[in-house]
PDB file of C-alpha atoms in Angstrom:
ATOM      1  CA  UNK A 285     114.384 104.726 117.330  1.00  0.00           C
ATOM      2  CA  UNK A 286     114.779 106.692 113.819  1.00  0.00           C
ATOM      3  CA  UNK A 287     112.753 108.145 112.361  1.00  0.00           C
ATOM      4  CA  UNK A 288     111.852 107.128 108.392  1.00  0.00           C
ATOM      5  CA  UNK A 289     113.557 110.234 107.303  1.00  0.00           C
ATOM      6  CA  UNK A 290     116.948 109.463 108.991  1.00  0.00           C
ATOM      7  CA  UNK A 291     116.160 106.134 107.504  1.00  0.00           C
ATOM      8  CA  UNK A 292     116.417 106.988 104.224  1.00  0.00           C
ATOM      9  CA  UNK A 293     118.776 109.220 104.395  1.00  0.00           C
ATOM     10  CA  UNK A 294     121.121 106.445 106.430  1.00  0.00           C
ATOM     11  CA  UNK A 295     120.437 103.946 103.287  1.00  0.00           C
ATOM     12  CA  UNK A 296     121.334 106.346 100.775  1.00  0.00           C
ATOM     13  CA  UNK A 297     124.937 107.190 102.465  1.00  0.00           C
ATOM     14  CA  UNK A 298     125.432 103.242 102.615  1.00  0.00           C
ATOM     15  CA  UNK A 299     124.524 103.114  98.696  1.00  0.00           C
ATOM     16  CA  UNK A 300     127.385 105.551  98.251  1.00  0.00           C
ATOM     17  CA  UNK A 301     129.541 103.687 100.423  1.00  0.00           C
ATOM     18  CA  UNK A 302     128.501 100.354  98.823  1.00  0.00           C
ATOM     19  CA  UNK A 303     128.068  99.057 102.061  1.00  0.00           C
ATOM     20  CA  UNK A 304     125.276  96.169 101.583  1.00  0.00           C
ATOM     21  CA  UNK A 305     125.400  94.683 104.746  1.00  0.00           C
ATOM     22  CA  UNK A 306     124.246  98.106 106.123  1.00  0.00           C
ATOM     23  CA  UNK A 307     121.646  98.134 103.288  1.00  0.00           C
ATOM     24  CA  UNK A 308     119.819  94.741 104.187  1.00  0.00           C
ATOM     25  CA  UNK A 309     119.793  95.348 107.579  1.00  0.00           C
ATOM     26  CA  UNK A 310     117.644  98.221 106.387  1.00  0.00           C
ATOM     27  CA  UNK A 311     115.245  96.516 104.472  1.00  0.00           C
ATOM     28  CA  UNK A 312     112.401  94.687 105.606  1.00  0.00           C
ATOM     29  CA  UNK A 313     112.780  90.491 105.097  1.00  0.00           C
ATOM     30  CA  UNK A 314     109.733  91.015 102.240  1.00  0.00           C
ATOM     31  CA  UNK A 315     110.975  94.146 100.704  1.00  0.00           C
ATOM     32  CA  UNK A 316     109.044  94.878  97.203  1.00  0.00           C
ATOM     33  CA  UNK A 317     110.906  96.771  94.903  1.00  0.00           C
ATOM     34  CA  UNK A 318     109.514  97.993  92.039  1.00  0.00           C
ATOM     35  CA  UNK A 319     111.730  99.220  89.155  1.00  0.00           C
ATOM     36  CA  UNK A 320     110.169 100.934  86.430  1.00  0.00           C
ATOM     37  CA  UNK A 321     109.698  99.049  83.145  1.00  0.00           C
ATOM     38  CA  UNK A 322     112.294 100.257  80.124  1.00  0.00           C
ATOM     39  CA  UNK A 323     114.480 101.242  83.023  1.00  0.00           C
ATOM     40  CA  UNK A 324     118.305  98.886  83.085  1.00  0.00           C
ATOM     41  CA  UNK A 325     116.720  95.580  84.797  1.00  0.00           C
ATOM     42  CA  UNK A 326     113.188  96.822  84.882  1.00  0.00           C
ATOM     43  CA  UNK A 327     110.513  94.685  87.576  1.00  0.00           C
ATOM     44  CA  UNK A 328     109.303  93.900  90.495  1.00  0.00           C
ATOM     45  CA  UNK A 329     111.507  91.974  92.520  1.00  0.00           C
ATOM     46  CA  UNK A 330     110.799  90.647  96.741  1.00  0.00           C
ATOM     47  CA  UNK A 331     113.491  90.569  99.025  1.00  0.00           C
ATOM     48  CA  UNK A 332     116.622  91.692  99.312  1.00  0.00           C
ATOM     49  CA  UNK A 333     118.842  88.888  97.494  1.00  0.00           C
ATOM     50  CA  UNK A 334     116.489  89.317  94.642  1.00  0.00           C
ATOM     51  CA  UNK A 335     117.043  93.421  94.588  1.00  0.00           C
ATOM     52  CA  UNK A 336     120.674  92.689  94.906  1.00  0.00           C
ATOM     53  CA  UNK A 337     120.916  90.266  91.988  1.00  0.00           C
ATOM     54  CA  UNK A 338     118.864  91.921  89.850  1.00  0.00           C
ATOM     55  CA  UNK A 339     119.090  95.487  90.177  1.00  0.00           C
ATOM     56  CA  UNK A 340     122.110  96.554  92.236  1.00  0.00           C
ATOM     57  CA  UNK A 341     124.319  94.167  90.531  1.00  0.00           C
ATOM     58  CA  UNK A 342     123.984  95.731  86.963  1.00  0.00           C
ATOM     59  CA  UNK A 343     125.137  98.892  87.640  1.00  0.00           C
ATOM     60  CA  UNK A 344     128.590  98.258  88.800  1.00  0.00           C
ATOM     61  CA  UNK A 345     129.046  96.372  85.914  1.00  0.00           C
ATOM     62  CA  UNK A 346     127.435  98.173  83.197  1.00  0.00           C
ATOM     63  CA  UNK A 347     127.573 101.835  84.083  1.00  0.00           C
ATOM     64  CA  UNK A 348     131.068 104.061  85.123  1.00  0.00           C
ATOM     65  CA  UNK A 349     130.546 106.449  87.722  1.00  0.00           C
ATOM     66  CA  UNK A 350     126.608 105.724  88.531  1.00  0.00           C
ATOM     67  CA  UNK A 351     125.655 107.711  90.758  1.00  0.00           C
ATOM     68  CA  UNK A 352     121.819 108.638  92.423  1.00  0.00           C
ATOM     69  CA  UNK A 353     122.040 112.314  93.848  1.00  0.00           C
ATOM     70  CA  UNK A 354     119.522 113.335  96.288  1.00  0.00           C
ATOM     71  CA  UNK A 355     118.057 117.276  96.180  1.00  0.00           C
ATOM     72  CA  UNK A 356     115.522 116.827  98.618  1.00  0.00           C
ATOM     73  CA  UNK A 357     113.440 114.490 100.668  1.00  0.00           C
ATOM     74  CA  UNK A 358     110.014 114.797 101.783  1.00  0.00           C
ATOM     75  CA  UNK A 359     108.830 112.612 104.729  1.00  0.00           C
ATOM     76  CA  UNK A 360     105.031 112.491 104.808  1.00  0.00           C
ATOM     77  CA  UNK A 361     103.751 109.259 107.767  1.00  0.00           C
ATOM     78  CA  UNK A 362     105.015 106.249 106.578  1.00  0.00           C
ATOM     79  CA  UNK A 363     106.358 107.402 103.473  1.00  0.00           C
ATOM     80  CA  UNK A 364     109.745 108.890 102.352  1.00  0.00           C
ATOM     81  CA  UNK A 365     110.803 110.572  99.334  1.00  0.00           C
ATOM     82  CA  UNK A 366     113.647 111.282  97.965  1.00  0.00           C
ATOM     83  CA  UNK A 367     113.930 113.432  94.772  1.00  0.00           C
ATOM     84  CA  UNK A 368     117.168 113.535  92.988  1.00  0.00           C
ATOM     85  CA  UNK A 369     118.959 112.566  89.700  1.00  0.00           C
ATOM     86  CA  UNK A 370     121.277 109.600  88.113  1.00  0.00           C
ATOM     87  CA  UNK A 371     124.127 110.372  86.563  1.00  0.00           C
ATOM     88  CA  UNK A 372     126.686 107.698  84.807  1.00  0.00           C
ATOM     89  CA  UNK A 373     128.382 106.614  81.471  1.00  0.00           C
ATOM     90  CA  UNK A 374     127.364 103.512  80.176  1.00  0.00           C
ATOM     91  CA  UNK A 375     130.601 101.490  79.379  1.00  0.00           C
ATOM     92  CA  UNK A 376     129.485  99.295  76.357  1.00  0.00           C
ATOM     93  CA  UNK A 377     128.430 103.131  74.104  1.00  0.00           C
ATOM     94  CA  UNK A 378     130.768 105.357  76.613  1.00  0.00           C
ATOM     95  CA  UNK A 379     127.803 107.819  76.544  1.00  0.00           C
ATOM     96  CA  UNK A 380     126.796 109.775  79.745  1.00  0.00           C
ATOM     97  CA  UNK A 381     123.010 110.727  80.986  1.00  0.00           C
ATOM     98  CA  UNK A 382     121.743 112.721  83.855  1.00  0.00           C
ATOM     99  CA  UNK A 383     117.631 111.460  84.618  1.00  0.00           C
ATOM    100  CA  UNK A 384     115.992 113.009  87.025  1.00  0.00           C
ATOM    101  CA  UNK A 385     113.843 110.621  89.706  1.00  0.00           C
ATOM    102  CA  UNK A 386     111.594 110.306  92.421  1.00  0.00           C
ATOM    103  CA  UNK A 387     112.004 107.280  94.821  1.00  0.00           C
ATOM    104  CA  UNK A 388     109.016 106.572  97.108  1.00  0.00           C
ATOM    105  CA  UNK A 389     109.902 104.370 100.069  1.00  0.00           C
ATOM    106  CA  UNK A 390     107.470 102.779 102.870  1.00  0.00           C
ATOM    107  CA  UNK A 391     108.385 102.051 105.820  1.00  0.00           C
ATOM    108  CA  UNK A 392     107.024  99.754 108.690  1.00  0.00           C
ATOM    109  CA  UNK A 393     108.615  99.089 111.975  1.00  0.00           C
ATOM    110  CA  UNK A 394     112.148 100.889 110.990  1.00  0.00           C
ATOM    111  CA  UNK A 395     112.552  99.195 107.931  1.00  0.00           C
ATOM    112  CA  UNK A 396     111.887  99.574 103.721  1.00  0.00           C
ATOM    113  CA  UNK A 397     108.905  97.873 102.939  1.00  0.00           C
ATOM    114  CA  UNK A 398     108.620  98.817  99.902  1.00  0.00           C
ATOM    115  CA  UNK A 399     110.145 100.941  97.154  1.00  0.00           C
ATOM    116  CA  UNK A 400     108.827 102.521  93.988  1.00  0.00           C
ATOM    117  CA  UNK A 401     110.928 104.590  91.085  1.00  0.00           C
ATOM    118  CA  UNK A 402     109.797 107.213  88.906  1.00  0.00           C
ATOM    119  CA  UNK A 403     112.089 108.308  86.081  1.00  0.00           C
ATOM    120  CA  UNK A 404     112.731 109.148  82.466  1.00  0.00           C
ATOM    121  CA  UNK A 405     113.667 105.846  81.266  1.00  0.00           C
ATOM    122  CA  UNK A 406     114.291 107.003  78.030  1.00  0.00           C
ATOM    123  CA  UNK A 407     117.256 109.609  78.769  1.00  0.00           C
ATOM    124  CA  UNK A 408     119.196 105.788  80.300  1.00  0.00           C
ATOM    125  CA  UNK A 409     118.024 104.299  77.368  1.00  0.00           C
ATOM    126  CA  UNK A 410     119.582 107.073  74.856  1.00  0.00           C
ATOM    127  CA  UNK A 411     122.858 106.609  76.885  1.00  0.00           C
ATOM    128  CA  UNK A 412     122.929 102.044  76.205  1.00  0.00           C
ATOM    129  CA  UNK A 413     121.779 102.591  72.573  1.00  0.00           C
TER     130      UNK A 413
END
């Protein structure tokens, strides 16, 4: 079995590979995904449908080049995180931002449980406006 921290790291090379069948097979069926308020489709959302519809979705169509860059990750028991930075253009103003994050997974049995973000909402924000 993996362990959380090749986990992680596994989903993050299928977000840059788009691959979402490799993503849900990662996620536990009752995922809870919390996106911050004031960030580009801000909530909570359960399950995996729901994260794909309403957050994943978005930034193909709204932002060129968006990208989420990991520096390091820090595995601590059931918990992963992975501290990094988005970078992108949004089409609509054709400005660019760079935000720096923290993502804090949970895991249980091999699988995201749950995910939190922490970001500067406002440097996206600058970028739409």
């Amino acid at each position: 079995m993996k362990t959380n921290l090749e986990t992680i790291k596994e989903l993050y090379q299928n977000f840059s590979a788009k691959n979402t069948e490799a993503i849900r097979e990662l996620f536990a069926d009752d995922i809870s995904w919390k996106q911050m308020e004031g960030f580009p489709n801000g909530g909570h959302y359960i399950g995996a449908d729901a994260i794909f519809k309403n957050v994943f979705a978005g930034f193909g169509e709204n932002w060129t080049g968006w990208s989420a860059s990991i520096d390091e990750f820090v595995a601590t028991g059931d918990d992963v995180f992975a501290i990094g930075k988005y970078s992108g253009t949004y089409n609509k103003t054709q400005k660019s931002m760079e935000a720096a994050f923290i993502h804090r997974y949970r895991l249980s049995d091999g699988k995201v449980k749950q995910f939190v973000q922490y970001t500067d909402t406002q440097l996206v924000a600058n970028a739409m406006n």
